[in-house]
Amino acid sequence: MSKFRSNGKREMPELNTSSLPDLIFSVLFFFMMVTSMRDVELRVQFTTPSGTEIEKLERKSLVSHIYIGPPTKKERLALGSGTRIQLNDVLYADPSGVRDFVRSERESMYEHDKPFMKMSLKIDTKTQMGIVTDVKQELRKAAALNIVYSATKDKQSY
Amino acid sequence: MGKRKVPQLNQSSTADISFILLIFFLVTTSMDTDTGLSRRLPEWDPEAMEQEVQVKKRNVMTVQVNKDNEVFVKHEKFEGVVEPSQLKDLAKEFIANPENDPSLPALEEYDIPGFKVVITTVKHVISLQTDRVTGYDIYFKVQNELTAAYNELRDAWCKSTFGKGWNDCNDDEKAFAKAMYPSKISEAEPKQYGSGK
């Protein structure tokens, strides 16, 4: 019998964790690659409308954003509550900056991507159409013709 | 002096450090994709804009959204204020003209390149007019309803022609359906009518 009985305490073998950091590093690198950091800090607040016929935007690198809405609470003390257009980090009261914005966005793109540039308009639902149309006219003058009215998907169909 | 051995660095905390980095990137990542309604603006061409384009009256459906956010629809067959939810069926009837009504857009033979000759209302135009103080909310709703009308017509056409819905069609078939019912929403400059200025 004693032949089969182990003598002495049996120890649990320790797991080799030396490769754990490498494992986590590879996951980390994956996330670093797919991450696109929010490039601008929002200075206007907006709720985009919702609709039933919404499509997904395919390539993020082609999309530039134009935000239209009232300034955030923090900015309101200095700027009032009138509708503003945010291009990059700057707020405009009129669409005069749109053309320069389009030019600089276009310059930062690859040559073969330029014709496919899309402007995503994130517009607050309470905005009046006047300013929206002015922006659209400026976009036409800047030859940025592909636009997207940013919106969320509406589940219920009416 | 004897040789001194370099002490090994304790690496047990490397995992924790990279964990913290990992969690940081997890939190700041925005995986959400942007969604919305795609539109293509007409080119800016001052010469072409000065020319009046002559369109037959029966081919035009006017959708006006006024300063009080009321939707007014006008074409040869129908005229009146409607709810945005009614717009889809009105637009569908206008675009397709299923009964060949003489007061709706003319049905004409049209050769879809690479497919075949179809009979459709190639020359219809939906003219969307807004006021400068119209709300973006209602404007978007109107755009959504008009898109819904086109999408449903294309879907129905795909079903009757290819025996499958729009979502199951390949790119060529989708292009044919788009040629069959081309999206023709023309937007005029917003007017000041009725705003009292």
Coordinates of C-alpha atoms in Angstrom, one line a residue:
Chain A
M1 CA 0.0 0.0 0.0
S2 CA 2.7 2.4 0.9
K3 CA 3.9 2.0 -2.6
F4 CA 1.0 4.2 -3.8
R5 CA 0.8 6.6 -1.0
S6 CA 2.8 9.7 -1.7
N7 CA 5.1 10.6 0.9
G8 CA 5.4 14.2 2.0
K9 CA 3.2 17.1 1.1
R10 CA 2.3 17.4 -2.6
E11 CA 2.6 20.9 -3.9
M12 CA 0.4 22.6 -6.4
P13 CA 2.7 23.5 -9.3
E14 CA 2.8 27.2 -9.8
L15 CA 1.3 28.6 -13.0
N16 CA 3.9 30.4 -15.2
T17 CA 2.6 33.9 -15.6
S18 CA 5.6 35.4 -17.3
S19 CA 3.7 35.6 -20.6
L20 CA 0.7 37.4 -19.1
P21 CA 2.1 40.9 -19.8
D22 CA 2.7 40.0 -23.4
L23 CA -0.8 38.7 -23.8
I24 CA -2.3 41.9 -22.3
F25 CA 0.1 44.0 -24.4
S26 CA -1.2 42.5 -27.6
V27 CA -4.8 43.2 -26.6
L28 CA -3.7 46.7 -25.7
F29 CA -2.2 47.2 -29.1
F30 CA -5.3 46.0 -30.7
F31 CA -7.4 48.6 -29.0
M32 CA -4.8 51.3 -29.7
M33 CA -5.1 50.5 -33.4
V34 CA -8.9 50.6 -33.6
T35 CA -9.3 53.6 -31.4
S36 CA -10.1 56.8 -32.9
M37 CA -9.9 59.4 -30.2
R38 CA -12.6 62.1 -30.3
D39 CA -10.7 64.8 -32.1
V40 CA -12.6 67.8 -31.0
E41 CA -14.2 68.9 -27.8
L42 CA -17.8 69.7 -28.3
R43 CA -18.6 73.3 -27.7
V44 CA -22.2 73.2 -28.9
Q45 CA -24.9 70.8 -27.7
F46 CA -27.3 69.0 -30.0
T47 CA -29.8 66.2 -30.2
T48 CA -29.8 64.8 -33.7
P49 CA -33.2 63.8 -35.1
S50 CA -34.3 60.2 -35.5
G51 CA -35.7 58.5 -38.6
T52 CA -36.5 55.2 -40.1
E53 CA -34.4 55.3 -43.3
I54 CA -31.0 55.7 -41.7
E55 CA -27.9 54.2 -43.2
K56 CA -24.5 53.5 -41.7
L57 CA -21.5 55.6 -42.8
E58 CA -18.9 53.2 -44.0
R59 CA -15.5 54.7 -43.9
K60 CA -14.8 56.9 -40.9
S61 CA -11.6 58.4 -42.5
L62 CA -13.7 60.1 -45.2
V63 CA -16.0 61.9 -42.8
S64 CA -15.7 65.4 -41.4
H65 CA -18.1 66.8 -38.9
I66 CA -19.9 70.1 -38.7
Y67 CA -21.8 70.7 -35.5
I68 CA -24.7 73.1 -35.3
G69 CA -26.6 74.0 -32.2
P70 CA -26.7 76.3 -29.1
P71 CA -23.5 76.6 -27.1
T72 CA -23.0 74.3 -24.2
K73 CA -23.8 75.6 -20.7
K74 CA -20.1 76.4 -20.0
E75 CA -19.9 78.6 -23.2
R76 CA -23.2 80.2 -22.8
L77 CA -22.1 82.8 -20.3
A78 CA -19.7 84.3 -23.0
L79 CA -21.7 83.6 -26.1
G80 CA -25.4 83.6 -25.3
S81 CA -27.7 80.9 -26.5
G82 CA -27.9 81.7 -30.2
T83 CA -27.2 78.9 -32.7
R84 CA -23.5 78.4 -33.5
I85 CA -21.6 76.4 -36.0
Q86 CA -18.6 74.5 -34.7
L87 CA -15.8 73.7 -37.1
N88 CA -12.9 71.9 -35.4
D89 CA -12.6 73.8 -32.2
V90 CA -13.9 77.2 -33.3
L91 CA -17.4 78.5 -33.0
Y92 CA -18.9 80.6 -35.8
A93 CA -22.1 82.6 -35.8
D94 CA -22.3 82.5 -39.6
P95 CA -21.2 80.0 -42.2
S96 CA -18.3 82.1 -43.4
G97 CA -15.7 79.6 -42.1
V98 CA -17.1 76.6 -43.8
R99 CA -15.1 77.0 -47.0
D100 CA -11.7 77.2 -45.2
F101 CA -12.7 74.3 -43.1
V102 CA -13.5 72.2 -46.2
R103 CA -10.2 73.1 -47.8
S104 CA -8.2 72.2 -44.7
E105 CA -10.1 68.9 -44.3
R106 CA -9.6 68.1 -47.9
E107 CA -5.8 68.8 -47.7
S108 CA -5.5 66.3 -44.8
M109 CA -6.9 63.5 -46.9
Y110 CA -5.2 61.1 -49.3
E111 CA -5.4 62.1 -52.9
H112 CA -7.5 59.1 -54.0
D113 CA -9.9 59.7 -51.2
K114 CA -10.7 63.3 -51.9
P115 CA -13.6 62.8 -54.3
F116 CA -15.3 60.7 -51.6
M117 CA -15.2 63.2 -48.8
K118 CA -18.4 63.3 -46.8
M119 CA -19.6 66.0 -44.5
S120 CA -21.6 64.8 -41.6
L121 CA -24.0 67.5 -40.4
K122 CA -24.8 67.1 -36.7
I123 CA -27.6 69.5 -36.3
D124 CA -29.8 70.2 -33.3
T125 CA -33.4 69.5 -33.9
K126 CA -34.4 73.0 -32.7
T127 CA -32.2 74.7 -35.3
Q128 CA -33.9 76.8 -37.9
M129 CA -33.5 75.9 -41.5
G130 CA -32.0 79.3 -42.5
I131 CA -28.6 78.6 -41.0
V132 CA -28.7 75.0 -42.3
T133 CA -29.3 76.2 -45.8
D134 CA -26.5 78.8 -45.6
V135 CA -24.1 76.0 -44.6
K136 CA -25.3 73.9 -47.4
Q137 CA -24.8 76.7 -49.9
E138 CA -21.2 77.2 -48.6
L139 CA -20.6 73.5 -49.0
R140 CA -21.8 73.6 -52.6
K141 CA -19.4 76.5 -53.2
A142 CA -16.6 74.5 -51.7
A143 CA -17.6 71.6 -53.9
A144 CA -18.1 69.3 -50.9
L145 CA -21.3 67.8 -52.2
N146 CA -21.7 64.5 -50.3
I147 CA -23.5 65.3 -47.1
V148 CA -25.1 63.3 -44.4
Y149 CA -27.8 64.5 -42.1
S150 CA -26.6 62.7 -38.9
A151 CA -29.4 61.0 -37.1
T152 CA -30.2 58.0 -35.0
K153 CA -32.2 54.9 -36.0
D154 CA -35.8 55.0 -35.1
K155 CA -37.0 51.5 -34.1
Q156 CA -40.7 51.9 -34.3
S157 CA -42.1 52.5 -37.8
Y158 CA -45.0 54.8 -38.2
Chain B
M1 CA 36.4 43.0 -5.5
G2 CA 34.4 40.0 -6.8
K3 CA 31.9 40.1 -9.6
R4 CA 28.7 41.5 -8.4
K5 CA 25.6 40.0 -9.9
V6 CA 23.1 42.4 -11.4
P7 CA 19.8 41.9 -9.5
Q8 CA 16.8 40.8 -11.6
L9 CA 14.1 43.4 -12.0
N10 CA 10.9 42.3 -10.6
Q11 CA 8.5 42.2 -13.5
S12 CA 5.3 41.0 -11.7
S13 CA 3.8 44.5 -12.0
T14 CA 4.1 44.8 -15.7
A15 CA 0.9 43.0 -16.2
D16 CA -0.9 45.5 -13.9
I17 CA 0.5 48.5 -15.7
S18 CA -0.6 47.2 -19.1
F19 CA -4.0 46.4 -17.6
I20 CA -4.4 50.0 -16.6
L21 CA -3.4 51.1 -20.1
L22 CA -5.8 48.6 -21.6
I23 CA -8.7 49.9 -19.5
F24 CA -7.9 53.5 -20.4
F25 CA -8.1 52.7 -24.1
L26 CA -11.3 50.7 -23.6
V27 CA -12.9 53.7 -22.0
T28 CA -11.8 56.3 -24.5
T29 CA -12.6 54.2 -27.5
S30 CA -15.7 55.2 -29.4
M31 CA -16.7 52.2 -31.4
D32 CA -20.0 53.7 -32.4
T33 CA -20.4 54.3 -36.1
D34 CA -22.0 57.4 -37.5
T35 CA -25.5 57.0 -39.0
G36 CA -27.6 59.3 -41.0
L37 CA -29.4 60.2 -44.2
S38 CA -27.1 60.6 -47.2
R39 CA -27.7 63.3 -49.7
R40 CA -25.8 64.8 -52.7
L41 CA -26.0 68.5 -53.1
P42 CA -26.2 69.9 -56.7
E43 CA -23.1 71.5 -58.0
W44 CA -22.5 75.2 -57.6
D45 CA -22.8 76.5 -61.1
P46 CA -24.0 80.1 -61.3
E47 CA -24.6 79.9 -65.1
A48 CA -26.8 76.8 -64.9
M49 CA -28.7 78.2 -62.0
E50 CA -29.8 81.3 -63.9
Q51 CA -31.3 79.2 -66.6
E52 CA -34.9 78.4 -65.8
V53 CA -35.5 74.7 -66.2
Q54 CA -38.8 74.0 -67.8
V55 CA -40.7 71.2 -66.2
K56 CA -44.2 70.1 -67.1
K57 CA -46.7 70.8 -64.4
R58 CA -47.8 67.2 -64.0
N59 CA -44.2 66.2 -63.3
V60 CA -43.8 68.4 -60.2
M61 CA -44.8 67.8 -56.7
T62 CA -44.1 70.7 -54.4
V63 CA -43.6 70.1 -50.7
Q64 CA -43.5 73.3 -48.7
V65 CA -42.8 73.5 -45.0
N66 CA -43.8 76.9 -43.7
K67 CA -42.7 78.8 -40.6
D68 CA -45.3 77.1 -38.5
N69 CA -43.9 73.8 -39.4
E70 CA -46.9 72.8 -41.5
V71 CA -46.4 70.6 -44.5
F72 CA -48.2 71.7 -47.6
V73 CA -48.2 69.4 -50.6
K74 CA -49.2 70.5 -54.1
H75 CA -49.3 68.6 -57.4
E76 CA -51.9 68.4 -60.2
K77 CA -54.0 65.9 -58.4
F78 CA -53.8 66.9 -54.8
E79 CA -53.3 70.1 -52.9
G80 CA -53.5 70.6 -49.1
V81 CA -51.9 70.5 -45.7
V82 CA -50.8 67.0 -44.6
E83 CA -49.3 65.4 -41.6
P84 CA -45.7 64.3 -42.2
S85 CA -46.8 60.7 -41.8
Q86 CA -49.1 60.9 -44.8
L87 CA -46.3 62.2 -47.0
K88 CA -44.9 58.8 -47.8
D89 CA -48.0 57.4 -49.4
L90 CA -48.6 60.6 -51.3
A91 CA -45.0 60.6 -52.6
K92 CA -45.2 56.9 -53.5
E93 CA -48.3 57.4 -55.6
F94 CA -46.8 60.5 -57.2
I95 CA -43.5 58.8 -58.1
A96 CA -44.8 55.5 -59.3
N97 CA -48.1 56.6 -61.0
P98 CA -49.4 53.0 -61.0
E99 CA -52.6 53.7 -62.8
N100 CA -51.1 56.0 -65.5
D101 CA -53.1 58.9 -64.3
P102 CA -52.8 61.9 -66.7
S103 CA -52.4 64.3 -63.8
L104 CA -49.5 62.4 -62.3
P105 CA -46.0 62.2 -63.9
A106 CA -45.8 60.8 -67.4
L107 CA -44.8 57.2 -67.7
E108 CA -42.1 56.9 -70.3
E109 CA -39.8 54.3 -71.7
Y110 CA -36.4 54.5 -70.2
D111 CA -33.4 52.3 -71.0
I112 CA -31.6 51.3 -67.9
P113 CA -28.0 50.9 -69.0
G114 CA -27.0 47.2 -68.9
F115 CA -30.4 46.0 -68.0
K116 CA -33.5 46.6 -70.2
V117 CA -36.1 49.2 -71.2
V118 CA -38.5 49.9 -68.4
I119 CA -41.5 52.2 -68.2
T120 CA -41.2 54.7 -65.4
T121 CA -41.6 58.3 -64.5
V122 CA -38.1 59.5 -65.3
K123 CA -38.9 63.1 -65.3
H124 CA -40.7 63.5 -62.0
V125 CA -39.3 66.1 -59.6
I126 CA -40.1 66.6 -55.9
S127 CA -39.5 70.2 -55.1
L128 CA -38.9 70.7 -51.4
Q129 CA -39.2 74.3 -50.1
T130 CA -38.6 75.6 -46.6
D131 CA -38.8 78.9 -44.9
R132 CA -35.8 80.3 -43.1
V133 CA -37.5 79.8 -39.7
T134 CA -38.7 76.2 -40.4
G135 CA -37.5 73.8 -37.8
Y136 CA -34.8 71.3 -38.7
D137 CA -36.8 68.6 -36.9
I138 CA -39.7 68.8 -39.3
Y139 CA -37.4 69.2 -42.3
F140 CA -35.6 66.0 -41.4
K141 CA -38.9 64.2 -40.9
V142 CA -40.0 65.2 -44.4
Q143 CA -36.7 64.1 -45.9
N144 CA -37.0 60.8 -44.0
E145 CA -40.6 60.2 -45.4
L146 CA -39.5 61.0 -48.9
T147 CA -36.6 58.6 -48.6
A148 CA -38.9 56.0 -47.2
A149 CA -41.2 56.4 -50.3
Y150 CA -38.3 55.8 -52.6
N151 CA -36.9 52.9 -50.6
E152 CA -40.3 51.1 -50.5
L153 CA -40.8 51.6 -54.2
R154 CA -37.4 50.2 -54.9
D155 CA -37.9 47.3 -52.5
A156 CA -41.3 46.4 -54.2
W157 CA -39.7 46.7 -57.6
C158 CA -36.8 44.4 -56.6
K159 CA -39.4 41.9 -55.3
S160 CA -41.4 41.8 -58.5
T161 CA -38.3 41.9 -60.8
F162 CA -35.7 39.8 -59.1
G163 CA -37.9 37.9 -56.6
K164 CA -36.0 39.2 -53.6
G165 CA -36.1 42.3 -51.4
W166 CA -33.7 45.3 -51.6
N167 CA -31.5 44.0 -48.8
D168 CA -30.8 40.7 -50.6
C169 CA -30.0 42.3 -53.9
N170 CA -26.4 42.6 -55.1
D171 CA -24.8 46.0 -56.1
D172 CA -25.9 45.7 -59.8
E173 CA -29.5 45.0 -58.9
K174 CA -29.5 47.9 -56.5
A175 CA -28.1 50.2 -59.1
F176 CA -30.9 49.1 -61.5
A177 CA -33.5 49.7 -58.8
K178 CA -32.0 53.2 -58.3
A179 CA -32.2 53.9 -62.0
M180 CA -35.8 52.7 -62.0
Y181 CA -36.7 55.1 -59.2
P182 CA -34.0 57.8 -59.2
S183 CA -34.2 60.0 -56.1
K184 CA -35.1 63.5 -57.4
I185 CA -35.5 65.8 -54.6
S186 CA -34.8 69.4 -55.6
E187 CA -34.3 71.9 -52.9
A188 CA -35.0 75.6 -53.5
E189 CA -33.5 78.4 -51.5
P190 CA -35.5 79.0 -48.4
K191 CA -37.9 81.8 -48.9
Q192 CA -39.1 84.5 -46.6
Y193 CA -42.7 83.9 -47.5
G194 CA -45.2 84.2 -44.6
S195 CA -42.6 85.1 -42.1
G196 CA -43.8 88.7 -41.9
K197 CA -40.5 90.3 -43.0

